Short mmCIF file of C-alpha atoms in Angstrom, two decimals:
data_model
loop_
_atom_site.label_atom_id
_atom_site.label_comp_id
_atom_site.label_asym_id
_atom_site.label_seq_id
_atom_site.Cartn_x
_atom_site.Cartn_y
_atom_site.Cartn_z
CA MET A 288 8.22 31.58 -37.62
CA PRO A 289 7.05 34.61 -35.59
CA ASN A 290 9.41 35.34 -32.72
CA TYR A 291 7.05 36.08 -29.83
CA ALA A 292 6.04 34.86 -26.38
CA HIS A 293 2.46 34.55 -25.17
CA HIS A 294 1.64 34.77 -21.46
CA THR A 295 -2.00 34.14 -20.52
CA PHE A 296 -4.06 34.90 -17.44
CA GLU A 297 -7.78 34.75 -16.62
CA TRP A 298 -9.80 36.26 -19.49
CA GLY A 299 -6.72 37.69 -21.16
CA GLY A 300 -3.02 37.65 -21.82
CA ILE A 301 0.08 39.42 -23.14
CA ALA A 302 1.94 38.70 -26.36
CA ILE A 303 5.49 40.03 -26.82
CA TRP A 304 7.40 40.19 -30.10
CA HIS A 305 11.20 40.24 -30.20
CA ILE A 306 11.91 42.50 -33.16
CA THR A 307 14.80 41.05 -35.15
CA GLU A 308 13.33 41.83 -38.58
CA THR A 309 13.51 44.99 -40.67
CA SER A 310 10.34 46.98 -41.18
CA ASP A 311 10.15 45.67 -44.77
CA GLU A 312 10.34 42.08 -43.51
CA LEU A 313 7.63 42.77 -40.94
CA TYR A 314 5.44 44.39 -43.58
CA ALA A 315 5.77 41.28 -45.75
CA LEU A 316 4.74 39.09 -42.81
CA LEU A 317 1.71 41.29 -42.15
CA ASP A 318 0.57 40.68 -45.74
CA THR A 319 -2.10 43.39 -45.93
CA GLU A 320 -2.40 46.87 -47.40
CA LYS A 321 -5.02 48.14 -44.93
CA TYR A 322 -2.43 50.08 -42.90
CA ASP A 323 -0.62 51.62 -45.88
CA SER A 324 -2.08 55.10 -45.44
CA GLN A 325 -0.92 55.19 -41.80
CA LEU A 326 2.57 54.05 -42.76
CA LEU A 327 3.09 56.72 -45.43
CA GLY A 328 4.37 59.38 -43.05
CA MET A 329 6.31 57.00 -40.82
CA LYS A 330 9.93 57.28 -41.94
CA ASN A 331 11.84 56.26 -38.81
CA GLU A 332 12.94 52.62 -39.20
CA VAL A 333 12.71 51.75 -35.49
CA ARG A 334 9.28 53.31 -35.13
CA ARG A 335 8.00 51.53 -38.27
CA ALA A 336 9.30 48.18 -37.02
CA GLU A 337 7.68 48.60 -33.61
CA TRP A 338 4.39 49.72 -35.16
CA LEU A 339 4.33 46.78 -37.57
CA ALA A 340 5.29 44.26 -34.88
CA VAL A 341 2.25 45.35 -32.85
CA ARG A 342 -0.01 44.75 -35.87
CA LEU A 343 1.55 41.34 -36.40
CA LEU A 344 0.82 40.44 -32.78
CA VAL A 345 -2.79 41.52 -33.26
CA LYS A 346 -2.97 39.37 -36.38
CA GLU A 347 -1.51 36.36 -34.53
CA LEU A 348 -3.87 36.81 -31.57
CA PHE A 349 -7.14 37.72 -33.27
CA GLY A 350 -6.81 36.80 -36.94
CA PRO A 351 -6.13 38.73 -40.17
CA GLU A 352 -9.37 40.73 -40.00
CA ALA A 353 -8.51 42.34 -36.65
CA GLU A 354 -7.55 46.01 -36.91
CA VAL A 355 -6.13 48.47 -34.37
CA ALA A 356 -7.69 51.92 -34.06
CA TYR A 357 -7.42 54.70 -31.48
CA HIS A 358 -9.78 56.73 -29.32
CA PRO A 359 -9.29 60.53 -29.35
CA THR A 360 -7.26 60.20 -26.12
CA GLY A 361 -4.82 57.86 -27.88
CA ARG A 362 -6.05 54.70 -26.19
CA PRO A 363 -5.95 51.76 -28.65
CA TYR A 364 -8.88 49.48 -29.36
CA LEU A 365 -9.86 46.74 -31.80
CA LYS A 366 -12.39 47.67 -34.43
CA ASN A 367 -15.62 45.66 -34.28
CA SER A 368 -14.58 43.89 -31.08
CA THR A 369 -15.41 44.08 -27.38
CA THR A 370 -11.95 42.83 -26.38
CA HIS A 371 -9.88 45.46 -24.58
CA ILE A 372 -6.23 45.98 -25.53
CA SER A 373 -3.15 47.88 -24.44
CA ILE A 374 0.06 48.42 -26.44
CA SER A 375 3.67 49.04 -25.47
CA HIS A 376 7.13 48.81 -27.00
CA THR A 377 10.70 49.23 -25.85
CA LYS A 378 14.15 48.68 -27.32
CA GLY A 379 13.77 45.67 -29.65
CA PHE A 380 10.40 44.49 -28.30
CA ALA A 381 6.71 45.18 -28.88
CA ALA A 382 3.79 43.94 -26.78
CA VAL A 383 0.01 43.72 -26.82
CA ALA A 384 -2.10 42.98 -23.75
CA TYR A 385 -5.74 41.97 -24.10
CA HIS A 386 -8.67 41.22 -21.84
CA HIS A 387 -12.09 39.96 -22.90
CA GLU A 388 -14.06 41.39 -19.98
CA ALA A 389 -12.48 44.60 -18.63
CA PRO A 390 -10.09 47.43 -19.56
CA VAL A 391 -6.43 46.47 -19.33
CA GLY A 392 -3.21 48.48 -19.09
CA MET A 393 0.29 47.17 -19.83
CA ASP A 394 3.83 48.49 -20.15
CA ILE A 395 7.25 47.06 -20.98
CA GLU A 396 10.54 48.78 -20.10
CA TYR A 397 14.05 47.87 -21.23
CA LEU A 398 16.53 47.14 -18.44
CA SER A 399 18.65 50.26 -18.06
CA SER A 400 20.15 52.48 -15.38
CA ARG A 401 18.49 55.54 -16.93
CA VAL A 402 15.49 55.05 -14.65
CA GLU A 403 17.68 56.17 -11.73
CA ARG A 404 17.95 59.65 -13.24
CA ILE A 405 14.20 60.21 -13.03
CA ALA A 406 13.38 58.16 -9.93
CA LEU A 407 12.74 61.22 -7.77
CA ARG A 408 10.05 62.35 -10.19
CA PHE A 409 7.82 59.31 -9.64
CA THR A 410 8.88 57.74 -6.33
CA THR A 411 6.95 58.68 -3.18
CA ARG A 412 8.56 58.93 0.24
CA ASP A 413 6.88 55.69 1.36
CA GLU A 414 8.12 53.88 -1.74
CA ALA A 415 11.65 55.17 -1.17
CA SER A 416 11.55 53.80 2.39
CA TYR A 417 11.33 50.19 1.15
CA ILE A 418 13.47 50.68 -1.96
CA ASP A 419 16.45 52.55 -0.49
CA ARG A 420 17.28 49.83 2.04
CA HIS A 421 18.58 47.64 -0.80
CA ASP A 422 21.81 47.70 -2.79
CA GLU A 423 22.11 49.50 -6.13
CA SER A 424 21.09 46.66 -8.47
CA VAL A 425 17.96 45.80 -6.45
CA ARG A 426 17.03 49.49 -6.13
CA GLN A 427 17.29 49.85 -9.88
CA MET A 428 14.96 46.90 -10.46
CA TYR A 429 12.43 48.27 -7.96
CA HIS A 430 12.51 51.67 -9.65
CA LEU A 431 12.10 50.13 -13.10
CA ILE A 432 9.17 47.93 -12.07
CA ASN A 433 7.48 50.77 -10.18
CA TRP A 434 7.94 53.15 -13.11
CA SER A 435 6.47 50.56 -15.46
CA ALA A 436 3.59 49.89 -13.05
CA LYS A 437 2.70 53.58 -12.95
CA GLU A 438 2.84 53.76 -16.75
CA THR A 439 0.48 50.78 -16.78
CA LEU A 440 -1.96 52.49 -14.42
CA TYR A 441 -1.82 55.70 -16.44
CA LYS A 442 -2.77 53.75 -19.57
CA LEU A 443 -5.50 51.89 -17.70
CA PHE A 444 -7.23 55.05 -16.43
CA ASP A 445 -6.59 56.96 -19.66
CA SER A 446 -6.76 60.44 -18.13
CA PRO A 447 -4.34 63.37 -18.57
CA SER A 448 -5.15 64.37 -14.97
CA MET A 449 -3.08 61.40 -13.81
CA ALA A 450 0.17 62.46 -15.46
CA GLU A 451 1.80 63.35 -12.13
CA PHE A 452 2.81 59.80 -11.21
CA LYS A 453 4.31 60.69 -7.83
CA GLU A 454 1.10 62.32 -6.66
CA VAL A 455 -1.45 59.97 -8.18
CA PHE A 456 -0.05 56.40 -7.94
CA HIS A 457 1.27 54.91 -4.70
CA ILE A 458 2.70 51.39 -4.61
CA ALA A 459 2.73 49.44 -1.35
CA PRO A 460 5.81 47.44 -0.27
CA TYR A 461 6.29 44.08 -1.98
CA ALA A 462 8.96 41.40 -2.17
CA LEU A 463 10.92 41.56 -5.40
CA ALA A 464 10.86 38.32 -7.40
CA GLU A 465 10.97 37.10 -10.99
CA CYS A 466 7.22 37.61 -11.15
CA GLY A 467 4.63 38.81 -8.68
CA THR A 468 1.88 41.26 -7.78
CA MET A 469 1.93 44.62 -6.04
CA ASN A 470 -0.90 46.63 -4.51
CA ALA A 471 -1.37 50.15 -5.85
CA THR A 472 -3.50 53.03 -4.62
CA VAL A 473 -4.82 55.39 -7.27
CA CYS A 474 -5.44 58.79 -5.67
CA ASN A 475 -8.60 59.62 -7.55
CA ALA A 476 -11.97 60.53 -6.04
CA GLU A 477 -12.64 56.88 -5.19
CA LYS A 478 -9.11 56.09 -3.85
CA THR A 479 -9.10 53.01 -6.08
CA LEU A 480 -7.05 50.01 -4.94
CA LEU A 481 -5.74 47.78 -7.71
CA ALA A 482 -3.45 44.80 -8.10
CA VAL A 483 -0.62 45.28 -10.61
CA SER A 484 1.22 42.19 -11.86
CA TYR A 485 4.80 42.13 -13.07
CA ARG A 486 7.25 39.78 -14.72
CA THR A 487 10.97 40.24 -15.33
CA PHE A 488 12.83 39.06 -18.41
CA PRO A 489 16.57 39.17 -19.20
CA GLU A 490 16.15 42.31 -21.34
CA PHE A 491 13.05 44.05 -19.95
CA VAL A 492 10.28 44.12 -17.37
CA CYS A 493 6.56 43.87 -18.07
CA THR A 494 3.70 45.10 -15.88
CA TRP A 495 -0.06 44.88 -16.36
CA ALA A 496 -3.30 45.61 -14.56
CA VAL A 497 -6.97 44.90 -15.21
CA ALA A 498 -9.69 47.30 -14.09
CA SER A 499 -11.50 44.47 -12.30
CA ALA A 500 -8.39 43.26 -10.43
CA THR A 501 -9.05 44.91 -7.08
CA VAL A 502 -6.80 44.34 -4.09
CA LYS A 503 -7.74 41.37 -1.93
CA ASP A 504 -7.37 41.35 1.85
#
């Protein structure tokens, strides 16, 4: 039985696969040769398993005929479908977000203290003002969620010009919980305001945003 969770929201959802199988076992579950040419040069076992788990999620969500392809920028899409998708993977997990009406971005990040080593690279002064008042474990969770949220926004806007997370994405204060929503400002020409949702799990955090999910007063 496939080992995945499925969280739904209006017009879309996120499916997450806990990878406990080898790449050979995942390939057998996928039961198709249509990706064989792409797999030929993929020798790393972890990378193969993550890649195959994503295709299995797509199969579970959209049926055996669904196929992942990529735009020149690297953004994934489904062939012959108007449904928007986003893909992410982290240590032992793979995820696919989808939305039937608007572009979607999503990221998952494994719980680890390593985020502290790069926090200064993506945390603004205003963000630090509400994060640094907390103890170490809470600060770490804020940093991880905010990092994931900015990865999500980067995927959503799909532009290399937004690679400087600290300059481009600003996240307003929010109360940390098991799941919730934060307001983010994207410093583009339009100063876009978007709602980014998050959910924490024992092993990782997940964030997602939909292009139509503007901030509400």
